[in-house]
Amino acid sequence: MSINSDRGSESTGTTAASASRAVGLDDIRLELDTVPSFDTFPHVDDLSSRLHELARRNPERCRIDAIGRSASGERIERLTIDGGPRSAIVVGFPHPNEPVGGLTALHLAQRVLDDVELRDRLGLTWHVVACVDPDGARLNETWFSNPASRDSYNAGFYRPPGRLQVEWTFPFHHGDIQIDAPIPETQALMGLIDEVEPDLLVSLHNSECGGVYFYLSRPEPNLYDVFAEIPEAVGLVLDVGEPEAPWIPLLAPGVFESRPMEEIVDGIIASGGRTDLLAGTSSTDYARRFDTLTLVCEVPQWIDDQACSEEPGTERYDELLTTQATRYGQAVTELRAILDAAGGDIVDSPFLVAVVEFLDDMESVAEGSAGRSEEPENARTASVAEEFSVREAVDAYRGRLIGMLVRALSTTIESGIMTAGVTEAHERAETLRTTWLAESTARSHERAAPIEALVAAQYGAILSSALLLRGEN
């Protein structure tokens, strides 16, 4: 879940929770219907005010406090809802361009407060952080009022580089790699995890285009069927394409296992990959010390039915990877040429910092795709979903970077710097953004996903996981 998206190997196993009754769709079907319709995503202030209203209406049951402050000094708020001996942490906006989780967190809080029977059945005390990255979320608010438009999304997109991401700057110490530079938002989440020692930790993500998929911190076979059923029940599709990285173990179709970062890094080193781009580890890794079940739920803002097709495609998988590496490399060349055209006149901004640092990341991803294309097991026919995933990964990555580059150049011009180089670079960037959007649209069969369906998918996954924990008793 860094800015790039790629998708691994099969893994099996059982835990104490696995011995409990399987959670079925009937357990949560009625709750899925409680999600109202949405046309837009709320801004940070609106989301906060709605949570405060819930707290004002339910003073005997819940309370709001700050778990820390963002880099700019903004409060990072936690709504605590008393409900049982076990505990759960739910985190929205783990990446600032992913607003679905904010609405999901809000809806979860409202339902648990409104429905005593539901609250008692789940038996959890909830710690809800609807927006863990308010600084970054505010830089995305320009597209929240027009979320169905991919053009609006790219034009208003912001995502910080890895070293400034909440989800990926938890301390990591392994061999010669010693990383301990959590950003303020990560420190706040670390403190909350240490305080609560959660039984369940939920990180709510959303992707660009495709289908729904999930990560679990450990194998939980009694969740796999309901996770497969939820997308169809709310009008979405289960994504069975590429994993986000080739080493991620597959537990079931659309369900992946979040392995310890130590194992991942060992694999990267063994394959000759780069570790210098690491900024830390994840909240999942950090919570392992408490034997926490961690759920990551990824939902797409645009649906493409190709993402759920396991039918044979028309291309060889190794050739797709070769083409992917080439396209990544071409994108790096074009983006760097625009930066060079502007010279040193671009003013410092979050957008510029992100573009510059993600270009190195894109080069690394290109090298990885090229290397995988030479592996004998990839000399096979790709599935339709794999064909889609490989192409969409490049299209999404390019769209994000060119959108932020245009914003960096626009910010420069707005500050009064209108040199010939900056003006030319801005024109070239706008043209390239339009061109890349047209190319991706021509390849895609995408349609905007109803926001309520995305919220319902995440809400259903949370309820399923909570019911599984209840079954351990």
Coordinates of C-alpha atoms in Angstrom, one line a residue:
M1 CA 0.0 0.0 0.0
S2 CA 2.6 2.3 -0.9
I3 CA 1.8 4.5 -3.9
N4 CA 2.3 1.7 -6.3
S5 CA 0.0 -1.3 -6.6
D6 CA 1.2 -4.7 -7.7
R7 CA -0.6 -8.5 -6.2
G8 CA 1.6 -14.0 -4.1
S9 CA 2.0 -17.5 -2.8
E10 CA -0.4 -19.7 -0.9
S11 CA -0.3 -20.0 2.8
T12 CA -2.3 -22.2 5.3
G13 CA -2.5 -22.4 9.0
T14 CA -4.9 -22.4 11.9
T15 CA -5.3 -20.4 15.2
A16 CA -7.5 -20.5 18.2
A17 CA -9.9 -18.3 16.3
S18 CA -10.0 -20.7 13.4
A19 CA -11.6 -23.3 15.6
S20 CA -14.7 -21.1 16.1
R21 CA -17.8 -21.1 14.1
A22 CA -17.5 -19.7 10.6
V23 CA -19.0 -16.2 10.2
G24 CA -21.7 -16.2 7.5
L25 CA -23.2 -13.5 5.4
D26 CA -26.5 -13.9 7.2
D27 CA -24.8 -12.7 10.4
I28 CA -24.3 -9.3 8.9
R29 CA -26.7 -8.9 5.9
L30 CA -29.2 -6.7 7.7
E31 CA -26.5 -4.5 9.0
L32 CA -25.2 -3.9 5.4
D33 CA -28.6 -2.4 4.6
T34 CA -28.2 0.3 7.3
V35 CA -25.6 2.2 5.3
P36 CA -27.2 5.3 3.9
S37 CA -26.4 6.8 0.4
F38 CA -23.5 9.2 -0.1
D39 CA -22.7 11.5 -3.0
T40 CA -19.5 13.1 -1.6
F41 CA -16.8 12.5 1.0
P42 CA -16.9 14.8 4.1
H43 CA -14.0 17.2 4.7
V44 CA -11.9 16.8 7.8
D45 CA -13.8 19.4 9.8
D46 CA -17.2 17.9 8.8
L47 CA -16.1 14.4 9.8
S48 CA -14.8 15.7 13.2
S49 CA -18.0 17.6 13.9
R50 CA -20.2 14.5 13.2
L51 CA -18.1 12.5 15.7
H52 CA -18.4 15.2 18.3
E53 CA -22.2 15.3 17.7
L54 CA -22.3 11.5 18.4
A55 CA -20.4 12.1 21.6
R56 CA -22.7 14.9 22.7
R57 CA -25.8 12.7 22.1
N58 CA -24.3 9.8 24.0
P59 CA -22.3 11.2 27.0
E60 CA -23.0 8.1 29.1
R61 CA -21.5 5.7 26.6
C62 CA -18.7 7.5 24.7
R63 CA -16.1 10.3 24.9
I64 CA -13.7 12.1 22.6
D65 CA -10.1 12.8 23.3
A66 CA -6.9 13.5 21.4
I67 CA -4.3 10.7 21.0
G68 CA -1.8 13.2 19.6
R69 CA -1.2 15.9 17.1
S70 CA -0.3 16.0 13.4
A71 CA 2.9 17.5 12.0
S72 CA 1.0 20.8 11.7
G73 CA -0.3 20.6 15.2
E74 CA -3.8 19.5 14.5
R75 CA -5.6 17.2 17.0
I76 CA -5.9 13.6 16.1
E77 CA -9.1 12.5 17.8
R78 CA -10.3 9.2 19.2
L79 CA -13.9 8.4 19.9
T80 CA -14.2 5.7 22.6
I81 CA -17.4 3.7 22.8
D82 CA -17.7 1.4 25.8
G83 CA -19.1 -2.0 24.9
G84 CA -17.3 -5.0 26.4
P85 CA -14.1 -6.6 27.8
R86 CA -12.4 -6.9 24.4
S87 CA -11.2 -3.9 22.4
A88 CA -10.9 -2.8 18.8
I89 CA -9.2 0.1 17.1
V90 CA -10.6 1.3 13.8
V91 CA -8.5 3.8 11.7
G92 CA -9.7 5.9 8.8
F93 CA -7.5 7.8 6.4
P94 CA -4.4 5.6 6.9
H95 CA -3.4 7.3 3.6
P96 CA -4.8 10.7 3.0
N97 CA -6.2 10.0 -0.5
E98 CA -8.3 7.2 1.0
P99 CA -11.5 8.8 2.5
V100 CA -13.9 5.9 2.4
G101 CA -12.6 4.7 5.8
G102 CA -13.6 8.0 7.4
L103 CA -17.3 7.4 6.5
T104 CA -17.0 3.7 7.5
A105 CA -15.6 4.7 10.9
L106 CA -18.4 7.2 11.4
H107 CA -21.1 4.7 10.4
L108 CA -19.7 2.0 12.6
A109 CA -19.7 4.4 15.6
Q110 CA -23.2 5.5 15.0
R111 CA -24.6 1.9 14.7
V112 CA -22.8 0.7 17.8
L113 CA -24.2 3.7 19.7
D114 CA -27.7 3.4 18.3
D115 CA -28.2 -0.3 18.6
V116 CA -27.7 -1.7 22.1
E117 CA -28.3 -5.3 20.9
L118 CA -25.6 -5.0 18.2
R119 CA -23.2 -3.4 20.7
D120 CA -23.7 -6.1 23.3
R121 CA -23.5 -8.9 20.7
L122 CA -20.1 -7.7 19.4
G123 CA -18.8 -7.3 23.0
L124 CA -16.1 -4.8 22.1
T125 CA -15.0 -1.4 23.4
W126 CA -14.4 0.6 20.2
H127 CA -11.6 3.2 19.7
V128 CA -12.5 5.0 16.5
V129 CA -10.0 7.3 14.8
A130 CA -11.9 8.6 11.8
C131 CA -9.0 10.6 10.4
V132 CA -5.4 9.7 11.5
D133 CA -3.8 12.0 8.9
P134 CA -5.7 15.3 8.9
D135 CA -2.9 17.3 7.2
G136 CA -2.7 15.0 4.2
A137 CA -6.5 14.6 4.0
R138 CA -7.0 18.4 3.7
L139 CA -4.7 18.4 0.6
N140 CA -7.1 15.9 -1.1
E141 CA -10.3 17.8 -0.2
T142 CA -10.6 19.4 -3.6
W143 CA -11.8 16.2 -5.2
F144 CA -14.1 15.0 -2.3
S145 CA -17.1 16.8 -3.8
N146 CA -16.6 15.1 -7.2
P147 CA -15.4 11.6 -6.3
A148 CA -16.9 9.8 -9.3
S149 CA -14.5 11.6 -11.7
R150 CA -11.1 10.1 -12.3
D151 CA -9.9 13.4 -13.8
S152 CA -11.0 15.3 -10.6
Y153 CA -9.3 12.7 -8.5
N154 CA -6.0 12.9 -10.3
A155 CA -6.1 16.7 -10.4
G156 CA -6.6 16.9 -6.7
F157 CA -4.6 13.9 -5.6
Y158 CA -2.0 14.0 -2.8
R159 CA -0.1 11.2 -1.0
P160 CA 3.1 11.6 1.0
P161 CA 6.2 9.6 0.3
G162 CA 6.9 6.6 2.4
R163 CA 8.9 8.3 5.0
L164 CA 5.9 10.7 5.7
Q165 CA 3.2 8.0 5.7
V166 CA 1.3 7.1 8.9
E167 CA 1.0 3.4 8.0
W168 CA 4.6 2.8 7.0
T169 CA 6.8 4.7 9.5
F170 CA 6.5 2.4 12.5
P171 CA 10.0 1.6 14.0
F172 CA 11.7 -1.3 12.3
H173 CA 14.9 -3.0 13.5
H174 CA 16.3 -6.0 11.7
G175 CA 19.9 -6.8 11.2
D176 CA 21.7 -3.9 9.7
I177 CA 18.4 -2.0 9.1
Q178 CA 17.6 0.2 12.0
I179 CA 14.7 2.6 11.3
D180 CA 13.2 4.6 14.1
A181 CA 11.7 7.8 12.7
P182 CA 7.9 7.7 13.2
I183 CA 6.1 10.8 12.2
P184 CA 3.9 12.5 14.7
E185 CA 0.8 10.8 13.4
T186 CA 2.4 7.4 13.7
Q187 CA 3.6 8.2 17.2
A188 CA 0.0 9.0 18.1
L189 CA -1.2 5.6 16.7
M190 CA 1.6 3.8 18.4
G191 CA 0.6 5.3 21.7
L192 CA -3.0 4.3 21.1
I193 CA -2.0 0.7 20.3
D194 CA 0.2 0.5 23.4
E195 CA -2.6 1.9 25.6
V196 CA -5.4 -0.3 24.3
E197 CA -3.5 -3.6 23.5
P198 CA -6.3 -4.3 21.0
D199 CA -7.8 -7.6 20.2
L200 CA -8.8 -6.2 16.7
L201 CA -7.1 -3.5 14.7
V202 CA -8.7 -2.3 11.5
S203 CA -7.0 -0.1 8.9
L204 CA -9.5 1.1 6.3
H205 CA -8.0 1.7 2.8
N206 CA -9.2 2.3 -0.6
S207 CA -7.6 1.8 -4.0
E208 CA -8.4 3.3 -7.4
C209 CA -9.8 0.7 -9.8
G210 CA -10.7 -3.0 -9.6
G211 CA -12.3 -4.9 -6.8
V212 CA -12.3 -5.6 -3.1
Y213 CA -9.5 -7.4 -1.3
F214 CA -8.4 -8.0 2.3
Y215 CA -5.4 -8.5 4.4
L216 CA -5.3 -10.5 7.7
S217 CA -2.4 -10.6 10.1
R218 CA -2.9 -14.4 10.5
P219 CA -4.8 -17.1 8.8
E220 CA -8.5 -17.1 9.8
P221 CA -10.2 -19.6 7.5
N222 CA -13.6 -18.9 9.1
L223 CA -13.6 -15.5 7.5
Y224 CA -12.7 -16.3 4.0
D225 CA -16.1 -17.3 2.7
V226 CA -17.9 -14.2 4.1
F227 CA -15.1 -11.9 2.8
A228 CA -15.7 -13.5 -0.7
E229 CA -19.5 -12.9 -0.4
I230 CA -19.5 -9.3 0.9
P231 CA -18.5 -7.6 -2.3
E232 CA -21.2 -9.2 -4.4
A233 CA -23.8 -8.6 -1.7
V234 CA -23.2 -4.8 -1.9
G235 CA -22.7 -4.6 -5.7
L236 CA -18.9 -4.8 -5.9
V237 CA -16.5 -7.5 -7.1
L238 CA -13.8 -9.5 -5.4
D239 CA -10.4 -8.7 -6.8
V240 CA -8.5 -11.8 -7.8
G241 CA -5.7 -10.1 -9.7
E242 CA -2.1 -9.3 -8.8
P243 CA -1.0 -8.9 -5.2
E244 CA 0.3 -5.5 -4.2
A245 CA 3.7 -7.1 -4.0
P246 CA 4.8 -10.5 -5.4
W247 CA 5.9 -11.9 -2.0
I248 CA 2.5 -11.4 -0.3
P249 CA 1.0 -14.8 0.6
L250 CA -2.5 -15.7 -0.6
L251 CA -4.8 -17.2 2.0
A252 CA -7.9 -17.4 -0.2
P253 CA -9.2 -15.6 -3.3
G254 CA -9.0 -11.9 -2.5
V255 CA -7.6 -12.5 1.0
F256 CA -3.9 -12.0 1.7
E257 CA -1.7 -12.5 4.8
S258 CA 0.3 -9.6 6.1
R259 CA 3.6 -11.3 6.9
P260 CA 6.2 -9.8 9.3
M261 CA 8.4 -7.2 7.8
E262 CA 11.5 -9.2 8.7
E263 CA 10.4 -11.9 6.4
I264 CA 9.6 -9.5 3.6
V265 CA 13.0 -7.7 3.9
D266 CA 14.8 -11.0 3.9
G267 CA 13.1 -11.9 0.7
I268 CA 13.9 -8.5 -0.9
I269 CA 17.6 -9.0 0.1
A270 CA 17.7 -12.5 -1.2
S271 CA 16.3 -11.4 -4.6
G272 CA 18.8 -8.5 -4.9
G273 CA 16.1 -5.8 -4.3
R274 CA 16.5 -2.5 -2.7
T275 CA 16.0 -1.9 1.0
D276 CA 17.2 1.7 1.1
L277 CA 13.6 3.0 0.2
L278 CA 12.2 1.5 3.4
A279 CA 10.8 4.0 5.9
G280 CA 9.7 1.6 8.6
T281 CA 7.0 -1.0 9.1
S282 CA 3.3 -1.1 9.5
S283 CA 0.7 -0.9 12.2
T284 CA 0.0 -4.6 11.7
D285 CA 3.6 -5.4 12.6
Y286 CA 3.6 -3.1 15.6
A287 CA 0.4 -4.7 17.0
R288 CA 1.8 -8.3 16.7
R289 CA 3.2 -7.9 20.3
F290 CA -0.3 -8.0 21.6
D291 CA -1.4 -11.0 19.4
T292 CA -3.8 -8.6 17.7
L293 CA -5.9 -9.7 14.8
T294 CA -5.4 -7.0 12.1
L295 CA -7.8 -6.5 9.2
V296 CA -6.9 -4.3 6.3
C297 CA -9.9 -3.8 3.9
E298 CA -9.2 -2.3 0.5
V299 CA -12.1 -1.1 -1.6
P300 CA -12.0 0.4 -5.1
Q301 CA -13.4 3.8 -6.0
W302 CA -14.0 2.5 -9.5
I303 CA -15.2 -1.0 -10.3
D304 CA -13.8 -3.0 -13.2
D305 CA -15.2 -6.5 -13.7
Q306 CA -12.0 -7.6 -15.3
A307 CA -10.5 -7.6 -11.7
C308 CA -12.7 -10.6 -10.7
S309 CA -12.1 -12.8 -13.8
E310 CA -9.9 -15.9 -13.4
E311 CA -10.5 -16.9 -17.0
P312 CA -7.4 -17.2 -19.2
G313 CA -6.4 -14.0 -20.9
T314 CA -4.8 -13.4 -24.2
E315 CA -1.2 -12.6 -23.1
R316 CA 1.7 -14.3 -21.4
Y317 CA 2.3 -13.2 -17.9
D318 CA 6.1 -12.8 -18.3
E319 CA 5.5 -10.6 -21.3
L320 CA 3.0 -8.5 -19.4
L321 CA 5.7 -7.9 -16.7
T322 CA 8.2 -6.9 -19.3
T323 CA 5.8 -4.4 -20.8
Q324 CA 5.0 -3.1 -17.3
A325 CA 8.6 -2.5 -16.5
T326 CA 9.0 -0.7 -19.8
R327 CA 6.0 1.5 -19.1
Y328 CA 7.2 2.4 -15.6
G329 CA 10.6 3.3 -17.1
Q330 CA 9.0 5.5 -19.8
A331 CA 6.9 7.3 -17.2
V332 CA 10.0 8.0 -15.0
T333 CA 11.8 9.5 -18.1
E334 CA 8.8 11.7 -19.0
L335 CA 8.2 13.0 -15.5
R336 CA 11.9 13.7 -14.9
A337 CA 12.1 15.6 -18.3
I338 CA 9.3 17.9 -17.1
L339 CA 11.1 18.5 -13.8
D340 CA 14.3 19.3 -15.7
A341 CA 12.4 21.7 -18.0
A342 CA 11.3 23.7 -14.9
G343 CA 14.9 23.9 -13.7
G344 CA 15.4 24.8 -10.1
D345 CA 12.5 27.3 -10.0
I346 CA 9.8 25.0 -8.6
V347 CA 8.9 26.1 -5.1
D348 CA 9.1 23.6 -2.3
S349 CA 5.7 22.0 -1.6
P350 CA 4.3 18.6 -0.3
F351 CA 3.5 17.8 -4.0
L352 CA 7.1 18.3 -5.2
V353 CA 8.6 16.3 -2.4
A354 CA 6.2 13.4 -3.1
V355 CA 6.9 13.4 -6.8
V356 CA 10.7 13.5 -6.5
E357 CA 10.8 10.7 -3.9
F358 CA 8.2 8.5 -5.6
L359 CA 10.1 8.6 -8.9
D360 CA 12.9 6.6 -7.1
D361 CA 10.2 4.2 -5.9
M362 CA 8.8 3.8 -9.4
E363 CA 12.3 2.9 -10.7
S364 CA 12.6 0.2 -8.1
V365 CA 9.2 -1.2 -9.0
A366 CA 10.2 -1.3 -12.7
E367 CA 13.3 -3.2 -11.8
G368 CA 11.2 -5.7 -9.8
S369 CA 8.8 -6.2 -12.7
A370 CA 11.7 -6.8 -15.1
G371 CA 13.3 -9.3 -12.7
R372 CA 10.0 -11.2 -12.3
S373 CA 9.5 -11.4 -16.0
E374 CA 12.6 -13.7 -16.2
E375 CA 11.4 -16.1 -13.6
P376 CA 10.5 -19.5 -15.3
E377 CA 7.2 -19.9 -13.4
N378 CA 5.9 -16.7 -15.0
A379 CA 6.2 -18.1 -18.5
R380 CA 2.5 -18.9 -18.7
T381 CA -0.8 -17.4 -19.8
A382 CA -2.0 -14.7 -17.6
S383 CA -5.6 -14.6 -16.3
V384 CA -7.9 -11.7 -17.3
A385 CA -7.6 -10.3 -13.7
E386 CA -3.8 -10.4 -13.9
E387 CA -3.8 -8.6 -17.2
F388 CA -6.0 -6.0 -15.7
S389 CA -3.9 -5.6 -12.5
V390 CA -0.6 -5.3 -14.3
R391 CA -1.9 -2.5 -16.6
E392 CA -3.9 -0.7 -13.9
A393 CA -0.9 -0.6 -11.6
V394 CA 1.0 1.5 -14.1
D395 CA -2.1 3.7 -15.0
A396 CA -2.8 4.4 -11.3
Y397 CA 0.8 5.2 -10.5
R398 CA 1.2 7.5 -13.5
G399 CA -2.0 9.3 -12.7
R400 CA -1.0 9.9 -9.1
L401 CA 2.4 11.3 -10.0
I402 CA 1.4 13.5 -12.9
G403 CA -1.5 14.9 -10.8
M404 CA 0.9 15.9 -8.0
L405 CA 3.5 17.3 -10.5
V406 CA 0.8 19.6 -12.0
R407 CA -0.1 20.7 -8.5
A408 CA 3.6 21.4 -7.7
L409 CA 3.9 23.5 -10.9
S410 CA 0.6 25.3 -10.3
T411 CA 1.7 26.1 -6.7
T412 CA 4.9 27.6 -8.2
I413 CA 3.0 29.8 -10.7
E414 CA 0.5 30.9 -8.0
S415 CA 3.4 32.1 -5.9
G416 CA 4.4 34.4 -8.7
I417 CA 7.2 32.4 -10.3
M418 CA 6.4 32.3 -14.0
T419 CA 9.7 31.7 -15.7
A420 CA 9.7 30.3 -19.2
G421 CA 10.9 26.9 -17.9
V422 CA 8.1 26.7 -15.3
T423 CA 5.4 27.8 -17.8
E424 CA 6.6 25.2 -20.3
A425 CA 6.8 22.5 -17.7
H426 CA 3.3 23.3 -16.5
E427 CA 1.9 23.0 -20.1
R428 CA 3.7 19.8 -20.7
A429 CA 2.5 18.3 -17.4
E430 CA -1.1 19.2 -18.1
T431 CA -0.9 17.7 -21.6
L432 CA 0.7 14.5 -20.3
R433 CA -2.0 14.3 -17.6
T434 CA -4.7 14.5 -20.2
T435 CA -3.0 11.9 -22.4
W436 CA -2.4 9.4 -19.7
L437 CA -6.0 9.7 -18.5
A438 CA -7.3 9.1 -22.0
E439 CA -5.0 6.0 -22.4
S440 CA -6.1 4.5 -19.1
T441 CA -9.8 5.2 -19.8
A442 CA -9.5 3.5 -23.2
R443 CA -8.1 0.3 -21.5
S444 CA -10.6 0.3 -18.7
H445 CA -14.2 -0.8 -18.3
E446 CA -14.5 1.1 -15.1
R447 CA -17.6 2.6 -13.5
A448 CA -17.7 4.7 -10.3
A449 CA -18.5 2.6 -7.3
P450 CA -21.4 3.9 -5.1
I451 CA -19.8 5.2 -2.0
E452 CA -22.4 3.5 0.2
A453 CA -21.3 0.1 -1.3
L454 CA -17.7 0.8 -0.4
V455 CA -18.7 1.8 3.2
A456 CA -20.9 -1.3 3.5
A457 CA -18.1 -3.6 2.3
Q458 CA -15.7 -2.3 4.9
Y459 CA -18.4 -2.2 7.6
G460 CA -19.3 -5.8 6.8
A461 CA -15.7 -6.9 7.1
I462 CA -15.3 -5.2 10.5
L463 CA -18.5 -6.9 11.8
S464 CA -17.3 -10.3 10.5
S465 CA -14.0 -9.9 12.2
A466 CA -15.6 -8.8 15.5
L467 CA -18.0 -11.8 15.4
L468 CA -15.1 -14.1 14.8
L469 CA -13.4 -12.8 18.0
R470 CA -16.6 -13.3 19.9
G471 CA -16.6 -16.9 18.7
E472 CA -13.3 -17.5 20.4
N473 CA -15.1 -17.6 23.7

